[in-house]
mmCIF file of C-alpha atoms and ligand atoms in Angstrom:
data_model
loop_
_atom_site.group_PDB
_atom_site.id
_atom_site.type_symbol
_atom_site.label_atom_id
_atom_site.label_comp_id
_atom_site.label_asym_id
_atom_site.label_seq_id
_atom_site.Cartn_x
_atom_site.Cartn_y
_atom_site.Cartn_z
ATOM 1 C CA UNK A 207 138.550 37.172 -16.104
ATOM 2 C CA UNK A 208 138.270 33.415 -15.553
ATOM 3 C CA UNK A 209 141.113 30.905 -16.046
ATOM 4 C CA UNK A 210 139.473 28.172 -18.095
ATOM 5 C CA UNK A 211 142.037 25.393 -17.720
ATOM 6 C CA UNK A 212 141.547 22.238 -15.715
ATOM 7 C CA UNK A 213 145.240 21.314 -15.584
ATOM 8 C CA UNK A 214 148.644 22.999 -15.748
ATOM 9 C CA UNK A 215 150.767 20.655 -17.857
ATOM 10 C CA UNK A 216 153.112 23.081 -19.613
ATOM 11 C CA UNK A 217 153.571 26.637 -20.835
ATOM 12 C CA UNK A 218 153.579 25.514 -24.485
ATOM 13 C CA UNK A 219 149.783 25.298 -24.449
ATOM 14 C CA UNK A 220 149.108 28.550 -22.535
ATOM 15 C CA UNK A 221 148.403 31.859 -24.234
ATOM 16 C CA UNK A 222 150.206 35.067 -23.295
ATOM 17 C CA UNK A 223 146.947 36.252 -21.637
ATOM 18 C CA UNK A 224 146.818 33.118 -19.486
ATOM 19 C CA UNK A 225 150.486 33.482 -18.466
ATOM 20 C CA UNK A 226 149.921 37.160 -17.654
ATOM 21 C CA UNK A 227 146.864 36.228 -15.586
ATOM 22 C CA UNK A 228 148.885 33.766 -13.486
ATOM 23 C CA UNK A 229 151.706 36.289 -12.958
ATOM 24 C CA UNK A 230 149.268 39.087 -12.070
ATOM 25 C CA UNK A 231 147.379 36.795 -9.675
ATOM 26 C CA UNK A 232 150.654 35.847 -7.959
ATOM 27 C CA UNK A 233 151.418 39.473 -7.070
ATOM 28 C CA UNK A 234 148.788 39.916 -4.290
ATOM 29 C CA UNK A 235 149.535 36.399 -3.030
ATOM 30 C CA UNK A 236 153.125 37.467 -2.245
ATOM 31 C CA UNK A 237 151.891 39.625 0.604
ATOM 32 C CA UNK A 238 150.267 36.662 2.386
ATOM 33 C CA UNK A 239 153.683 35.068 2.946
ATOM 34 C CA UNK A 240 154.873 38.303 4.638
ATOM 35 C CA UNK A 241 152.162 38.165 7.306
ATOM 36 C CA UNK A 242 152.543 36.882 10.843
ATOM 37 C CA UNK A 243 149.625 34.506 10.206
ATOM 38 C CA UNK A 244 150.368 33.192 6.717
ATOM 39 C CA UNK A 245 146.991 31.733 5.922
ATOM 40 C CA UNK A 246 143.840 32.651 3.985
ATOM 41 C CA UNK A 247 140.731 30.495 3.533
ATOM 42 C CA UNK A 248 140.776 30.483 -0.269
ATOM 43 C CA UNK A 249 141.116 26.674 -0.719
ATOM 44 C CA UNK A 250 139.430 25.611 2.517
ATOM 45 C CA UNK A 251 137.923 22.129 2.058
ATOM 46 C CA UNK A 252 140.097 21.229 -0.955
ATOM 47 C CA UNK A 253 142.344 18.171 -0.718
ATOM 48 C CA UNK A 254 145.631 18.159 -2.632
ATOM 49 C CA UNK A 255 148.035 15.239 -3.052
ATOM 50 C CA UNK A 256 151.723 15.885 -3.788
ATOM 51 C CA UNK A 257 153.216 12.963 -5.714
ATOM 52 C CA UNK A 258 156.971 13.372 -6.215
ATOM 53 C CA UNK A 259 158.591 10.437 -8.033
ATOM 54 C CA UNK A 260 161.894 12.364 -8.309
ATOM 55 C CA UNK A 261 163.853 14.254 -5.629
ATOM 56 C CA UNK A 262 162.918 17.874 -4.955
ATOM 57 C CA UNK A 263 163.560 20.496 -2.305
ATOM 58 C CA UNK A 264 162.234 23.786 -3.677
ATOM 59 C CA UNK A 265 159.255 22.643 -5.745
ATOM 60 C CA UNK A 266 157.838 20.117 -3.276
ATOM 61 C CA UNK A 267 158.165 22.345 -0.217
ATOM 62 C CA UNK A 268 156.993 25.420 -2.141
ATOM 63 C CA UNK A 269 153.828 23.621 -3.311
ATOM 64 C CA UNK A 270 153.195 22.415 0.237
ATOM 65 C CA UNK A 271 153.576 25.939 1.638
ATOM 66 C CA UNK A 272 151.331 27.323 -1.128
ATOM 67 C CA UNK A 273 148.642 24.733 -0.380
ATOM 68 C CA UNK A 274 148.816 25.274 3.383
ATOM 69 C CA UNK A 275 148.809 29.072 3.077
ATOM 70 C CA UNK A 276 145.589 28.749 1.053
ATOM 71 C CA UNK A 277 144.116 26.433 3.762
ATOM 72 C CA UNK A 278 143.935 23.309 1.587
ATOM 73 C CA UNK A 279 144.354 19.886 3.191
ATOM 74 C CA UNK A 280 147.567 18.417 1.783
ATOM 75 C CA UNK A 281 149.025 14.929 1.682
ATOM 76 C CA UNK A 282 152.631 14.238 0.634
ATOM 77 C CA UNK A 283 152.904 10.699 -0.677
ATOM 78 C CA UNK A 284 156.197 9.020 0.100
ATOM 79 C CA UNK A 285 156.532 7.197 -3.202
ATOM 80 C CA UNK A 286 159.363 4.924 -2.016
ATOM 81 C CA UNK A 287 157.212 3.480 0.796
ATOM 82 C CA UNK A 288 153.979 3.439 -1.227
ATOM 83 C CA UNK A 289 152.585 0.445 -3.108
ATOM 84 C CA UNK A 290 154.401 1.676 -6.234
ATOM 85 C CA UNK A 291 157.276 -0.420 -4.818
ATOM 86 C CA UNK A 292 154.947 -3.465 -5.137
ATOM 87 C CA UNK A 293 154.339 -2.716 -8.806
ATOM 88 C CA UNK A 294 151.189 -0.561 -8.636
ATOM 89 C CA UNK A 295 150.835 1.644 -11.708
ATOM 90 C CA UNK A 296 150.660 5.441 -11.602
ATOM 91 C CA UNK A 297 147.045 5.433 -12.793
ATOM 92 C CA UNK A 298 145.931 2.791 -10.291
ATOM 93 C CA UNK A 299 147.596 4.744 -7.523
ATOM 94 C CA UNK A 300 145.901 7.989 -8.605
ATOM 95 C CA UNK A 301 142.483 6.319 -8.970
ATOM 96 C CA UNK A 302 142.803 4.935 -5.437
ATOM 97 C CA UNK A 303 143.649 8.423 -4.178
ATOM 98 C CA UNK A 304 140.601 9.761 -6.047
ATOM 99 C CA UNK A 305 138.448 7.123 -4.334
ATOM 100 C CA UNK A 306 139.413 8.962 -1.123
ATOM 101 C CA UNK A 307 137.916 12.137 -2.687
ATOM 102 C CA UNK A 308 140.869 14.331 -3.544
ATOM 103 C CA UNK A 309 140.627 17.484 -5.685
ATOM 104 C CA UNK A 310 144.110 18.066 -7.123
ATOM 105 C CA UNK A 311 147.312 16.158 -7.833
ATOM 106 C CA UNK A 312 150.726 17.823 -8.052
ATOM 107 C CA UNK A 313 153.101 15.430 -9.792
ATOM 108 C CA UNK A 314 156.841 15.294 -10.536
ATOM 109 C CA UNK A 315 157.902 12.301 -12.614
ATOM 110 C CA UNK A 316 160.986 11.149 -14.533
ATOM 111 C CA UNK A 317 158.864 10.327 -17.591
ATOM 112 C CA UNK A 318 158.089 13.206 -19.949
ATOM 113 C CA UNK A 319 154.330 13.271 -20.420
ATOM 114 C CA UNK A 320 153.417 11.493 -17.156
ATOM 115 C CA UNK A 321 151.257 14.451 -15.908
ATOM 116 C CA UNK A 322 149.404 14.631 -19.269
ATOM 117 C CA UNK A 323 148.882 10.854 -19.219
ATOM 118 C CA UNK A 324 147.395 11.134 -15.729
ATOM 119 C CA UNK A 325 145.243 14.143 -16.633
ATOM 120 C CA UNK A 326 143.536 12.092 -19.354
ATOM 121 C CA UNK A 327 142.642 9.346 -16.888
ATOM 122 C CA UNK A 328 141.555 10.986 -13.646
ATOM 123 C CA UNK A 329 138.988 13.656 -12.715
ATOM 124 C CA UNK A 330 141.199 15.776 -10.432
ATOM 125 C CA UNK A 331 143.131 18.852 -11.529
ATOM 126 C CA UNK A 332 146.702 17.838 -12.419
ATOM 127 C CA UNK A 333 149.679 20.186 -11.997
ATOM 128 C CA UNK A 334 153.018 19.322 -13.569
ATOM 129 C CA UNK A 335 155.833 19.871 -11.048
ATOM 130 C CA UNK A 336 158.449 18.765 -13.607
ATOM 131 C CA UNK A 337 158.280 15.829 -16.035
ATOM 132 C CA UNK A 338 161.446 14.322 -17.488
ATOM 133 C CA UNK A 339 163.023 16.632 -20.056
ATOM 134 C CA UNK A 340 159.643 18.101 -21.042
ATOM 135 C CA UNK A 341 158.475 21.054 -18.907
ATOM 136 C CA UNK A 342 158.543 22.560 -15.407
ATOM 137 C CA UNK A 343 155.806 25.164 -15.864
ATOM 138 C CA UNK A 344 155.719 26.642 -12.364
ATOM 139 C CA UNK A 345 159.508 27.153 -12.533
ATOM 140 C CA UNK A 346 159.079 28.974 -15.857
ATOM 141 C CA UNK A 347 156.358 31.133 -14.300
ATOM 142 C CA UNK A 348 158.359 32.012 -11.204
ATOM 143 C CA UNK A 349 161.378 32.839 -13.361
ATOM 144 C CA UNK A 350 159.210 35.180 -15.446
ATOM 145 C CA UNK A 351 157.701 36.810 -12.351
ATOM 146 C CA UNK A 352 161.193 37.413 -10.942
ATOM 147 C CA UNK A 353 162.432 38.943 -14.206
ATOM 148 C CA UNK A 354 159.262 41.064 -14.496
ATOM 149 C CA UNK A 355 159.691 42.267 -10.880
ATOM 150 C CA UNK A 356 163.199 43.465 -11.769
ATOM 151 C CA UNK A 357 162.593 45.098 -15.168
ATOM 152 C CA UNK A 358 158.860 45.898 -14.914
ATOM 153 C CA UNK A 359 158.295 44.020 -18.182
ATOM 154 C CA UNK A 360 159.181 40.907 -20.171
ATOM 155 C CA UNK A 361 158.436 42.218 -23.655
ATOM 156 C CA UNK A 362 161.616 43.168 -25.528
ATOM 157 C CA UNK A 363 164.083 41.727 -23.005
ATOM 158 C CA UNK A 364 166.937 39.484 -24.117
ATOM 159 C CA UNK A 365 167.204 36.361 -21.976
ATOM 160 C CA UNK A 366 169.834 33.623 -22.339
ATOM 161 C CA UNK A 367 169.586 30.134 -20.898
ATOM 162 C CA UNK A 368 173.079 28.787 -20.282
ATOM 163 C CA UNK A 369 174.253 25.236 -19.672
ATOM 164 C CA UNK A 370 172.653 21.820 -19.841
ATOM 165 C CA UNK A 371 169.761 22.815 -22.101
ATOM 166 C CA UNK A 372 169.162 19.380 -23.608
ATOM 167 C CA UNK A 373 168.193 17.746 -20.304
ATOM 168 C CA UNK A 374 166.349 20.758 -18.962
ATOM 169 C CA UNK A 375 162.590 20.972 -18.501
ATOM 170 C CA UNK A 376 163.248 24.425 -16.990
ATOM 171 C CA UNK A 377 164.763 25.541 -20.315
ATOM 172 C CA UNK A 378 161.714 24.378 -22.279
ATOM 173 C CA UNK A 379 159.236 26.137 -19.975
ATOM 174 C CA UNK A 380 161.386 29.299 -20.062
ATOM 175 C CA UNK A 381 161.594 29.238 -23.863
ATOM 176 C CA UNK A 382 157.829 28.779 -24.352
ATOM 177 C CA UNK A 383 156.841 31.246 -21.668
ATOM 178 C CA UNK A 384 159.349 34.015 -22.377
ATOM 179 C CA UNK A 385 158.771 33.946 -26.134
ATOM 180 C CA UNK A 386 154.983 34.167 -25.650
ATOM 181 C CA UNK A 387 155.566 37.197 -23.415
ATOM 182 C CA UNK A 388 157.648 38.939 -26.084
ATOM 183 C CA UNK A 389 161.189 38.275 -24.836
ATOM 184 C CA UNK A 390 164.003 37.218 -27.167
ATOM 185 C CA UNK A 391 165.495 33.940 -25.963
ATOM 186 C CA UNK A 392 168.978 32.561 -26.613
ATOM 187 C CA UNK A 393 170.835 29.487 -25.389
ATOM 188 C CA UNK A 394 174.525 28.764 -24.819
ATOM 189 C CA UNK A 395 176.509 25.700 -23.805
ATOM 190 C CA UNK A 396 178.608 22.839 -25.123
ATOM 191 C CA UNK A 397 177.189 21.710 -28.514
ATOM 192 C CA UNK A 398 176.381 18.283 -27.006
ATOM 193 C CA UNK A 399 174.084 19.974 -24.450
ATOM 194 C CA UNK A 400 172.354 22.464 -26.787
ATOM 195 C CA UNK A 401 169.903 21.026 -29.354
ATOM 196 C CA UNK A 402 170.436 22.771 -32.722
ATOM 197 C CA UNK A 403 166.689 22.241 -33.406
ATOM 198 C CA UNK A 404 165.922 25.113 -30.986
ATOM 199 C CA UNK A 405 166.746 27.467 -33.882
ATOM 200 C CA UNK A 406 163.458 26.350 -35.460
ATOM 201 C CA UNK A 407 161.651 27.824 -32.422
ATOM 202 C CA UNK A 408 163.330 31.177 -33.035
ATOM 203 C CA UNK A 409 165.900 30.668 -30.262
ATOM 204 C CA UNK A 410 169.342 32.209 -30.872
ATOM 205 C CA UNK A 411 172.231 29.802 -30.319
ATOM 206 C CA UNK A 412 175.401 31.336 -28.865
ATOM 207 C CA UNK A 413 178.676 29.421 -28.839
ATOM 208 C CA UNK A 414 180.614 31.839 -26.585
ATOM 209 C CA UNK A 415 179.516 32.855 -23.106
ATOM 210 C CA UNK A 416 181.315 36.207 -23.596
ATOM 211 C CA UNK A 417 178.906 37.028 -26.464
ATOM 212 C CA UNK A 418 175.943 36.171 -24.214
ATOM 213 C CA UNK A 419 177.134 38.432 -21.419
ATOM 214 C CA UNK A 420 177.793 41.334 -23.787
ATOM 215 C CA UNK A 421 174.280 41.161 -25.294
ATOM 216 C CA UNK A 422 171.581 39.966 -22.918
ATOM 217 C CA UNK A 423 169.641 41.455 -19.987
ATOM 218 C CA UNK A 424 169.157 38.175 -18.119
ATOM 219 C CA UNK A 425 171.042 34.880 -17.841
ATOM 220 C CA UNK A 426 169.228 31.855 -16.460
ATOM 221 C CA UNK A 427 172.035 29.487 -15.433
ATOM 222 C CA UNK A 428 171.114 25.804 -15.591
ATOM 223 C CA UNK A 429 172.403 23.003 -13.431
ATOM 224 C CA UNK A 430 174.607 20.411 -15.134
ATOM 225 C CA UNK A 431 172.383 17.346 -14.680
ATOM 226 C CA UNK A 432 175.023 14.641 -14.249
ATOM 227 C CA UNK A 433 172.338 12.142 -13.161
ATOM 228 C CA UNK A 434 170.738 12.324 -16.642
ATOM 229 C CA UNK A 435 174.015 11.902 -18.587
ATOM 230 C CA UNK A 436 174.751 8.327 -19.519
ATOM 231 C CA UNK A 437 177.913 9.154 -21.471
ATOM 232 C CA UNK A 438 180.535 11.892 -21.222
ATOM 233 C CA UNK A 439 178.970 14.930 -22.880
ATOM 234 C CA UNK A 440 181.935 17.250 -22.215
ATOM 235 C CA UNK A 441 185.539 16.571 -21.151
ATOM 236 C CA UNK A 442 185.379 17.575 -17.470
ATOM 237 C CA UNK A 443 183.527 19.761 -14.979
ATOM 238 C CA UNK A 444 186.655 21.924 -14.703
ATOM 239 C CA UNK A 445 186.691 22.532 -18.443
ATOM 240 C CA UNK A 446 182.933 23.255 -18.405
ATOM 241 C CA UNK A 447 183.539 25.897 -15.733
ATOM 242 C CA UNK A 448 186.431 27.390 -17.692
ATOM 243 C CA UNK A 449 184.409 27.724 -20.922
ATOM 244 C CA UNK A 450 180.856 28.410 -19.692
ATOM 245 C CA UNK A 451 180.916 29.044 -15.933
ATOM 246 C CA UNK A 452 179.416 32.332 -14.744
ATOM 247 C CA UNK A 453 182.084 34.114 -12.721
ATOM 248 C CA UNK A 454 182.552 37.622 -11.372
ATOM 249 C CA UNK A 455 185.537 38.073 -13.711
ATOM 250 C CA UNK A 456 183.313 37.304 -16.723
ATOM 251 C CA UNK A 457 180.537 39.626 -15.525
ATOM 252 C CA UNK A 458 183.065 42.414 -14.894
ATOM 253 C CA UNK A 459 184.646 41.889 -18.322
ATOM 254 C CA UNK A 460 181.201 42.261 -19.905
ATOM 255 C CA UNK A 461 180.854 45.575 -18.037
ATOM 256 C CA UNK A 462 177.057 45.380 -18.049
ATOM 257 C CA UNK A 463 174.401 44.837 -15.427
ATOM 258 C CA UNK A 464 173.187 41.311 -16.205
ATOM 259 C CA UNK A 465 170.537 39.739 -13.983
ATOM 260 C CA UNK A 466 171.495 36.189 -12.947
ATOM 261 C CA UNK A 467 168.898 33.498 -12.236
ATOM 262 C CA UNK A 468 169.407 29.845 -11.306
ATOM 263 C CA UNK A 469 166.524 27.419 -10.693
ATOM 264 C CA UNK A 470 168.542 25.418 -8.133
ATOM 265 C CA UNK A 471 169.971 23.176 -6.924
ATOM 266 C CA UNK A 472 173.320 24.762 -7.841
ATOM 267 C CA UNK A 473 176.642 23.087 -8.589
ATOM 268 C CA UNK A 474 178.816 25.856 -7.144
ATOM 269 C CA UNK A 475 182.132 26.087 -8.958
ATOM 270 C CA UNK A 476 180.731 24.339 -12.057
ATOM 271 C CA UNK A 477 177.984 26.330 -13.822
ATOM 272 C CA UNK A 478 178.126 29.248 -11.363
ATOM 273 C CA UNK A 479 180.890 30.473 -9.079
ATOM 274 C CA UNK A 480 180.082 31.097 -5.445
ATOM 275 C CA UNK A 481 180.849 34.807 -5.634
ATOM 276 C CA UNK A 482 178.140 35.172 -8.321
ATOM 277 C CA UNK A 483 175.698 32.809 -6.575
ATOM 278 C CA UNK A 484 175.880 35.053 -3.495
ATOM 279 C CA UNK A 485 176.611 38.322 -5.286
ATOM 280 C CA UNK A 486 174.810 41.492 -6.292
ATOM 281 C CA UNK A 487 173.736 40.418 -9.795
ATOM 282 C CA UNK A 488 171.709 37.372 -8.709
ATOM 283 C CA UNK A 489 168.070 37.020 -7.638
ATOM 284 C CA UNK A 490 168.165 33.308 -6.820
ATOM 285 C CA UNK A 491 166.382 33.464 -3.469
ATOM 286 C CA UNK A 492 163.832 35.944 -4.882
ATOM 287 C CA UNK A 493 163.002 33.192 -7.382
ATOM 288 C CA UNK A 494 162.340 30.831 -4.476
ATOM 289 C CA UNK A 495 160.147 33.386 -2.672
ATOM 290 C CA UNK A 496 158.205 34.042 -5.868
ATOM 291 C CA UNK A 497 157.750 30.291 -6.336
ATOM 292 C CA UNK A 498 155.351 30.121 -3.400
ATOM 293 C CA UNK A 499 153.234 33.014 -4.744
ATOM 294 C CA UNK A 500 153.157 31.602 -8.284
ATOM 295 C CA UNK A 501 152.079 28.184 -6.999
ATOM 296 C CA UNK A 502 149.389 29.812 -4.833
ATOM 297 C CA UNK A 503 148.138 31.598 -7.963
ATOM 298 C CA UNK A 504 148.103 28.392 -10.021
ATOM 299 C CA UNK A 505 146.245 26.439 -7.332
ATOM 300 C CA UNK A 506 143.758 29.287 -6.858
ATOM 301 C CA UNK A 507 143.038 29.704 -10.580
ATOM 302 C CA UNK A 508 142.731 25.955 -11.273
ATOM 303 C CA UNK A 509 140.298 25.684 -8.364
ATOM 304 C CA UNK A 510 138.056 28.142 -10.202
ATOM 305 C CA UNK A 511 139.273 31.400 -8.669
ATOM 306 C CA UNK A 512 139.076 34.570 -10.668
ATOM 307 C CA UNK A 513 141.956 37.001 -11.133
ATOM 308 C CA UNK A 514 141.974 38.993 -7.912
ATOM 309 C CA UNK A 515 139.134 41.458 -7.973
ATOM 310 C CA UNK A 516 137.413 43.100 -5.014
ATOM 311 C CA UNK A 517 135.628 39.929 -3.809
ATOM 312 C CA UNK A 518 138.758 37.773 -4.026
ATOM 313 C CA UNK A 519 140.848 40.448 -2.341
ATOM 314 C CA UNK A 520 138.371 40.412 0.553
ATOM 315 C CA UNK A 521 138.551 36.628 0.737
ATOM 316 C CA UNK A 522 142.362 36.735 0.656
ATOM 317 C CA UNK A 523 142.280 39.119 3.600
ATOM 318 C CA UNK A 524 140.225 36.494 5.414
ATOM 319 C CA UNK A 525 137.300 38.855 6.011
HETATM 320 N N1 CP B 116 164.042 24.226 -9.194
HETATM 321 C C1 CP B 116 163.696 22.981 -8.817
HETATM 322 O O1 CP B 116 162.855 22.298 -9.457
HETATM 323 O O2 CP B 116 164.275 22.564 -7.660
HETATM 324 P P1 CP B 116 163.938 21.209 -6.909
HETATM 325 O O3 CP B 116 164.395 20.079 -7.797
HETATM 326 O O4 CP B 116 164.641 21.265 -5.596
HETATM 327 O O5 CP B 116 162.437 21.154 -6.750
#
């Protein structure tokens, strides 16, 4: 089966078959990162530019590892020392990069829609690495792969997204992706951080974290994004932790095995307590490991690769 998309801009526009294809393609790619020589020639000769206009640890480094493990040539643009600081526009910058014969652009930008805007104006494949409050599709995919690894399925699971939903592109990609894959999605947090309009998408809105923990299979804990809050949206971080923080005491009181995810970076002691962040319920570093495989799968499929069949498996083995 062929993946017939030129860009990955969000999970809203993907079908369940396309999401399943990316997740299934990521599975054999996981093994490559376990090898002593972590490299296959799948994207040999392809040139990929990573354009991060916002800070990132996991996504930027994970894309770079994915590109290098597939043998692509990669360039990380340091936006702060580029000619953007002299007023060059995003499109002019990208067209100049294309004049140097690149194949793909991975972009993170503070403006929602910046990757889609670019995709309409350049010939290269564009991958959204997080745009404003809109979507973070590879994070949604790696979250789904991690949940599927644990439960063997997504269909029928109850997943809650807890915290700063309103500012979260991770929440939007999770909601689109998980619902398409048959999961029931809920959200919980202070009313100022949870848009009531999510009900129209079929998302259940919880007001009490205790109700979440007594009902759901998975909690995806979101970071409180203080850098995107221009007014006080709740009284204090201490009060947020008291009302919504995920703690061992709360998990024990629920008396159920709830899988805990967090996209990172974490505010320990605010949305998640350290004993949970390092404890037995969480799969936070598995998410990070799966991120490399998911990004390898996305790069491979956008470059025209087919879902791993015999020929691709041979190529992945480097034979
Ligand atoms: N999860 C995530 O996007 O992390 P970074 O901001 O470090 O890339």
